[in-house]
Each structure stands twice: as C-alpha cells, then as structure tokens.
Amino acid sequence: MLYFLLKRLGVMLLTALCLTFVVFFLTNLYPNLEKVAKLEGTQRMTDAQVASFLAKNGYTQPVFTRYGEWLGVLPGFTYTHEDGKVTGRCIRKGMPAAEAPSRCGVLQGDFGWSVVFKDEVGPIVWKRLGLTGKLMLWVLIVMIPSALIIGILAGMREGSRTDRTLSTFSIATTATPEYVSGVILIVVFSSSVVGLKWFKGTATSAMDGANFENFFLPVMTIALYGMGYIARMTRASMAEVMTAQYIRTARLKGVSFRNIVLKHALRNALIAPFTVIMLQFPWLLTGVVIVETLFNYKGFGWLLVQAAGNNDIEMLLSVGIVSVIVVLVTQLISDIGYVYLNPRIRIN
Amino acid sequence: MEPLTWGQIILAILNQLMPVWIGMIVVFALSIRFKRRLGLYGKLFDNPVGMFGFALVLFWVLCALFADMIITQDPLVQVSGMKNKLPGTPLRGAHDVYYLLGGDNLARDVFSRLISGSKTVLSIAPAATLFAFMVGITLGLPAGYYGGWLDTLLSFLANLVLAFPVILLFYLLVTPEIRATGVVTWVAGVLFIFPVIFVWTFMFSRWRISPHVLTWVAAPIVIVMLMFYFGTVFEMDPFVGIWTTVMGHLNQGNPFGEWMVTTWHEHQPLVSLGLGPEKLNIFVAVVFVNSPTIFRIVRGLTMDIQTRDYVAAAQTRGEGPWYIMLWEILPNARGPLIVDFCLRIGYTTILLGTLGFFGLGLSPESPDWGATINDGRKLLAIYIHPALPPALSLMSLVLGLNLLADGLREESLKD
C-alpha cells in the first residue's frame, strides 16, 4: 500500500511538472509575450519597445532557464538599469534589491506575480478557490443524492415505466451542456419577458452572501449536467446487481422487495457510482468555468478565463497546478476507495 | 405588413424545412423496407428509442446538407431596423419576407444563422471525432497488445492530456497568437499523419504477400491521402513542394532558385480539405482533447480481447502482430467503439459549442451555435429569441446522438 501511494505520488509530481512546463512553453511563445508587454505598457508599443521591455524583464532568456527560475531551482533574473537601479524577478516594487531573496519560485512557496490583477498570485488563487469551493459544495449536496436516487429507482425494476422515464430524463440532462441549460434556466426562471422571475440571473451577490434566490440557478446548472451521467452509471450498476444470484435467493426466501433493495442490493450497487463520482471532478471543473462566466460569479473558473484571456503566465501556471492536483487526487481517492468498498480487488 | 402570428411562424418554418422532411421520409421508408438486410443499422429500426435518436440526428444532417435551400436570408447580412426584432417580423421594404425567428443583436436573421450553424457543427464534429478515433486506435492497439514500456509511456502521455482542464487547453491552443507561431501546424502534422499510417498498416498487414493489391489499391489510396495531408496541414503539394525545394536548394543564389522558392510559397495545393487556419486550429484542439480517451478505451478493449482463443490461433498461424491487432482484435472491438463514436460526436459538438461560447476559434461573424448562444446570453433578461433557438438545437442534436448510441448499444447486446 505504501509503495503504491509513493508511486502514485511520484507520477503525480511528474505529471504536474510536465503539465506546467507545457503551459509555460505555450504562454512564453513570442506572440504571447508581446501581448504581456502590451498589457503592461501600452497597446501602441512599437516592436522595438516590446523587445526592449521583454529584455529588461527577463522574458528573453531561454525557456528552460525561465522555467527553472519559476520553479525556484535557479536564481531569479535581475537587470541593472543605466541609473544603477536593479530590478528583477524576485524584487517586488518598492523593495530594495539587496533585501530580495536570490531565488523565488514554487519551491520557496512563491507563486509569482499576476500581471492582470497586479498582486501576488497565491492569495488570489486561495480566495477564488474558496468561492468555487462554496459553489462545488452545494453542487455536490444537490447532485449526488438526487443522482443516486434516480439511478436506484430506475435500476431496481429494469424496463419498467419508472425506468424509461428516469432514463430519458438522465439522457436529456447529459445531452444538455451547462451553457445550454444555464440559458434555458435563466429564460424560464429569471427573464423579465416570459419568465417566472423566481431567481436571479446573476450570482455576483452570492459571493458575499449566498441565498436560495441568487445561488439556485448556478448550482442547478452544474448539478444537472453531472447528474445524468452518475444516474446512468448507478442505474447500470443497480440493474446488474438486481440480476445477481443472491438477489434471486433473497427473493425466493420471501424477503420483501423493499428490504432486498435497501439491505442487499444497495451496498453493492454503489461501488461503481463512487468511482464515477470521483472521476466527475475534472468535468465539474469545466462546468464551473462555464457557469461562473455565465452567472458572473468570480471564482476559480472566472480566474482561469481572466488569466488565460490576458496571458497572465504565472497565474495560469498556478491554475494549472491546482487543477492537476484536483484531477490526480480525486483519481487516487477513487482507486483507494474502490479497494475498501470492494474487497475482491487488491492493490499490488 | 403585419407580423406573423405564432401559428404562421411555425407553418412557415415547417414549409421552409421541406427538403428535410422529404429527405427524412425517403431515408426512413428505404431503411424500414430493407431493414433485414442492413445489419446493425437495420436493427436500429426495431428500437423506438434508437429510431427517435436517429431521426433527430438525420434531421440536423439534412438541415446541414440543404442549408442553402432552407435559409431565407444571408446569415451574415445585417439589415437596418431589424435589431432584436421579435419572431415573425416582416423585413422592411420587402414583400412577403420575414425574419422567422426574429433578428439578433446585430440585426441578422436568427433562423438563417441557426441553419447555417448546423453546417459548421456537422462538418467539424464527425470528422474531428473520426480523426480522434484514428489516433486513438493506432496508438491504443499496440499499447494494449505489447504492453511494457510502450504502454507505460503512451498511458502517461494520455493521462497528462486528460489532467489538463479542457478549457485551459483550449485557451492555450486556440488563439491567433498560437496560430502565428506555427505550433498548431506542427501538432496538426503529428495528429493528421495517423489516419495515413492507419490506412497503410491496415492494408499492408493484410495484403503484404499480394503485391498487385498493394501497388494498385493501397499505394494510390495512401498517396492521395498524403497529398491531402500535406495540402491541409502545410498547404503545399508534396510533389511540387519537394521538387521546388530540391531545385531551389541546388540553384541557391541565382534567379532560377529564387523563382522556385516563390513558386513554393505561392503554389496552391492540388487537393486539401480546405479548412483554413481557424478551422484547422479548432480541429486540432478537438482531436487533441478527444484522442486520449479513445486511446484508453481501445487499450482496455485490446487487453481484454487479446486473451481470446482466436488471437492465440492467429499467433500460432504465424500472423504478424499488426495483422492480429487490425484484423483480429479491432473488428471484435467494433461494438463498443461504434457506440462510443456516436456518444463522442455529441461530446465533440458540446466542445465546439464551448469553444464558441468563450469566443475562441472561429471569427465572431460565423453563425456557429456556441458563439450565437454567447452573443444572445448578454441580453437574455430582455430578449430571449436570439439565444434560445441555438441552445435548443444543440441540445436536440446531442440528445439525438445519445439516444442513437443507446439504441445501438441495446441492439448490439441482443445477439
């Protein structure tokens, strides 16, 4: 078990390294750097001005050197201006050059400086992650129980009318991406033309105080898309369990249908959905980005869009790290949890 | 002129869609008549759910095919005075011409944009899915069959791509800046060679002892595919390209060499898919995102199937590994792959919509559904008619594909 965990941890680190390098490489291509220069300076910079800006800020170093600086294994870039003033990667504005550390990177716990938000990357990411965490928590609270109930009700009597109706519902929700269901929900529940005007069409106010009125639509939008898939997996797993020998035995012994479902079938039927729910997290991340854009909720997904749209290199790298951790940790949990839930499987 | 009532709007739309109805009736009549002879496709018509899904998909396919006959306006033309007009508003100054589903924020006809949008979606989504399958199959088969370091390496790469948040990847890969650097061309160069490799290996492994088949069938097909490959990805003809490069290189410094180089740059490829840089960019991004998942499915199926007796029999006969992979394992994995193909076209459609929703890829003018939804959502509190039709269309197409996949799965499990 320990060996397994160590190996997974190693793979995780390697994946994070490769992924951040790919992000680093793509964001540091010259046209993208030009964008950064124009964002920092003015839109009307000449090519020569852009080149000199990039040189002064260390963007012209080889990409591996810069990646090493970002990681914190190489000393940060410094530049001595004509008047003797020293600026550099690790020297924040208003800080004397002598006091600045020589290395500042991820290994030193410094995630860098966001050129879009003009602030340290670390605290911004934490703040936005907290907001998205709140959204996700409610999504999970709504999504998982309803998906499991739908799946179990549909799967316990395969082919019945309940099954047909619920299966169609879950197929319909998987066929409706967030940007479609979000639009439909806004039209139905909040548009001033035809709608019921029950809820608010934006969730900006939910960042400070979430209530039913401003938080229901974003939560439902994400939950609906994920719900259908989990429900279908639960249904398939439940339907399979219901045809097993021990269920037939229980039925022949005269156990009531209710008890068969609740005491015999349920536990075994929930093993597969557990994995599916865990593997849903990366998908939910995409949903979060869409919904936060649609409902103007400034969380992690909104941050990703802002950073990517303006080529905020160091912010994007941190966003990349966070998402890779989310993906790989959920995979790990699903693998370990699977072993505990299903004693027939052994890790080796 | 009076605006149309809702009944008249519906009638007008149904009338406008006449080619689609005729096409659907013909396809359904023929398919049901000959369903016993059509294999798995024919069995679909015994399954109500699958048939309904097929009808939805067929509807949109025919809409895309007959788009030019169906649309009432040019989807890109803005008509003054039609901004945000409600469905059924008559076009100013024209007789008997209406904006059937109203005008959008830029005074363009929502109905015509909707129908033209189906053309974009249905030309990219199935083709991109097919390419992703070629990549996934060509890499997944050896990974599952040989195992070992090849499997470890390819699985690591696949998991790496899957660990990327899709939207971050799109934001990194689908931008004008990236197109300017040529990264897209190189990724396309790697991804698009796989269909050529696949087709060549597929035919070579089977007919390697009969040279006339290879010379007269396999080689011409692969050469044409290669010409398409170079034309689409590098916008050059392999023949003209190689010839001018060699001659230009030999004659460096004199006018003939320069003339050759100019010819190289100005020469249009003989054949090409004609995607253009923007569509190629989208295509590459979508194939790149989809192929790791398909790789994992194919790898899993291969590992399962290679333990079967007929594979052992083929190995004993002395068949080559690629023959076994492509002619023994792949045909027996077709069931799950066909089902996944349908589902994945739906997923690709959703991805294309996501790209449009974030304004990535195609020009803002283009009528694709995702972009239209994104334009319409900003005014959703006041006008709902620009955003709702594309949203419902996208939903119905994906729903149709999912139901079709479900029907196919049920029918293929029956025997």
XYZ file of C-alpha atoms in Angstrom, chain A residues 11 14-16 18-19 22-23 25-27 29-32 35 164 168 171-172 174-177 179-180 182-184 186-187 191-194 225 232 282-283 285-286 289-290 293-294 304-305 308-309 316 319-320 323-324 327-328 331, chain B residues 49 156 159-160 162-169 171-173 175-178 180-181 183 296 343 347 349-354 357-358 370 373 377 380-384 387-388 390-392 394-396 398-400 402-403 406 409-410:
114
model
C 3.591 10.040 -11.059
C 5.965 14.149 -12.812
C 2.576 14.953 -14.366
C 2.454 18.324 -12.629
C 5.201 18.157 -17.441
C 1.899 19.977 -17.413
C 3.680 22.724 -21.380
C 1.704 25.687 -20.047
C 6.160 26.833 -23.042
C 2.885 27.816 -24.716
C 2.446 31.031 -22.739
C 5.886 31.911 -27.160
C 6.842 35.263 -28.623
C 3.387 36.477 -29.769
C 2.049 35.751 -26.282
C 0.624 40.500 -25.520
C -37.962 4.557 -19.013
C -34.854 9.540 -20.605
C -30.019 11.114 -21.011
C -31.583 14.513 -21.606
C -26.263 14.606 -20.124
C -27.120 15.967 -23.570
C -27.509 19.482 -22.223
C -24.193 21.227 -21.609
C -24.163 26.813 -21.438
C -27.420 25.457 -22.841
C -27.946 27.739 -17.989
C -29.555 29.765 -20.772
C -32.770 27.751 -20.561
C -32.341 31.787 -16.923
C -35.071 32.153 -19.541
C -36.037 36.517 -17.647
C -38.278 39.554 -17.390
C -40.090 38.710 -20.640
C -41.652 35.305 -20.178
C -25.192 18.112 -16.343
C -26.973 6.301 -15.677
C -12.363 17.205 -13.689
C -15.588 17.516 -15.679
C -14.172 21.985 -13.334
C -15.147 22.722 -16.947
C -15.718 27.756 -15.685
C -18.785 27.993 -17.919
C -18.779 33.073 -16.710
C -22.482 32.774 -17.416
C -8.942 30.926 -15.279
C -10.764 32.828 -18.012
C -5.982 32.844 -19.998
C -7.553 35.701 -21.919
C -2.075 30.308 -15.417
C -4.280 27.488 -12.016
C -2.736 24.561 -13.872
C -6.380 21.661 -11.468
C -3.833 18.898 -11.899
C -7.692 15.662 -11.049
C -4.981 13.383 -9.682
C -8.239 9.668 -9.125
C -35.546 4.908 -28.726
C 1.405 8.569 -19.170
C -3.181 10.855 -18.658
C -1.177 14.041 -18.969
C -6.525 14.258 -19.590
C -5.218 16.039 -16.491
C -5.404 19.352 -18.362
C -8.610 21.248 -17.747
C -10.214 21.273 -21.206
C -10.865 24.988 -21.165
C -7.295 25.871 -20.196
C -6.095 23.738 -23.091
C -7.370 28.896 -24.247
C -3.749 27.892 -24.816
C -4.182 26.134 -28.155
C -5.638 31.659 -30.223
C -4.433 33.807 -33.116
C -1.086 34.129 -31.293
C -0.548 30.369 -31.280
C 1.149 32.799 -35.648
C 3.869 30.677 -34.032
C 2.651 25.330 -33.095
C -7.697 4.391 -23.170
C -21.584 9.467 -27.973
C -19.450 15.335 -26.816
C -20.480 19.046 -30.510
C -20.590 20.197 -26.900
C -16.870 21.011 -27.032
C -17.319 23.024 -30.227
C -20.132 24.918 -28.525
C -17.857 25.551 -25.535
C -19.154 30.195 -26.021
C -15.755 31.519 -24.979
C -21.919 28.235 -29.279
C -25.569 31.456 -27.560
C -26.969 35.445 -23.381
C -31.214 37.309 -22.049
C -33.077 39.400 -19.481
C -34.793 41.386 -22.262
C -34.711 39.308 -25.449
C -34.754 35.550 -25.360
C -30.162 32.669 -27.624
C -32.877 30.077 -27.204
C -29.354 27.603 -30.967
C -29.429 26.320 -27.376
C -32.369 24.031 -28.131
C -27.548 21.951 -29.809
C -29.435 20.087 -27.117
C -31.591 18.203 -29.618
C -26.639 15.863 -28.769
C -29.745 14.202 -27.355
C -30.312 12.520 -30.716
C -27.030 9.912 -27.212
C -30.321 8.149 -27.917
C -28.243 3.924 -26.585
C -25.915 -0.490 -27.624
C -29.187 -2.236 -26.829
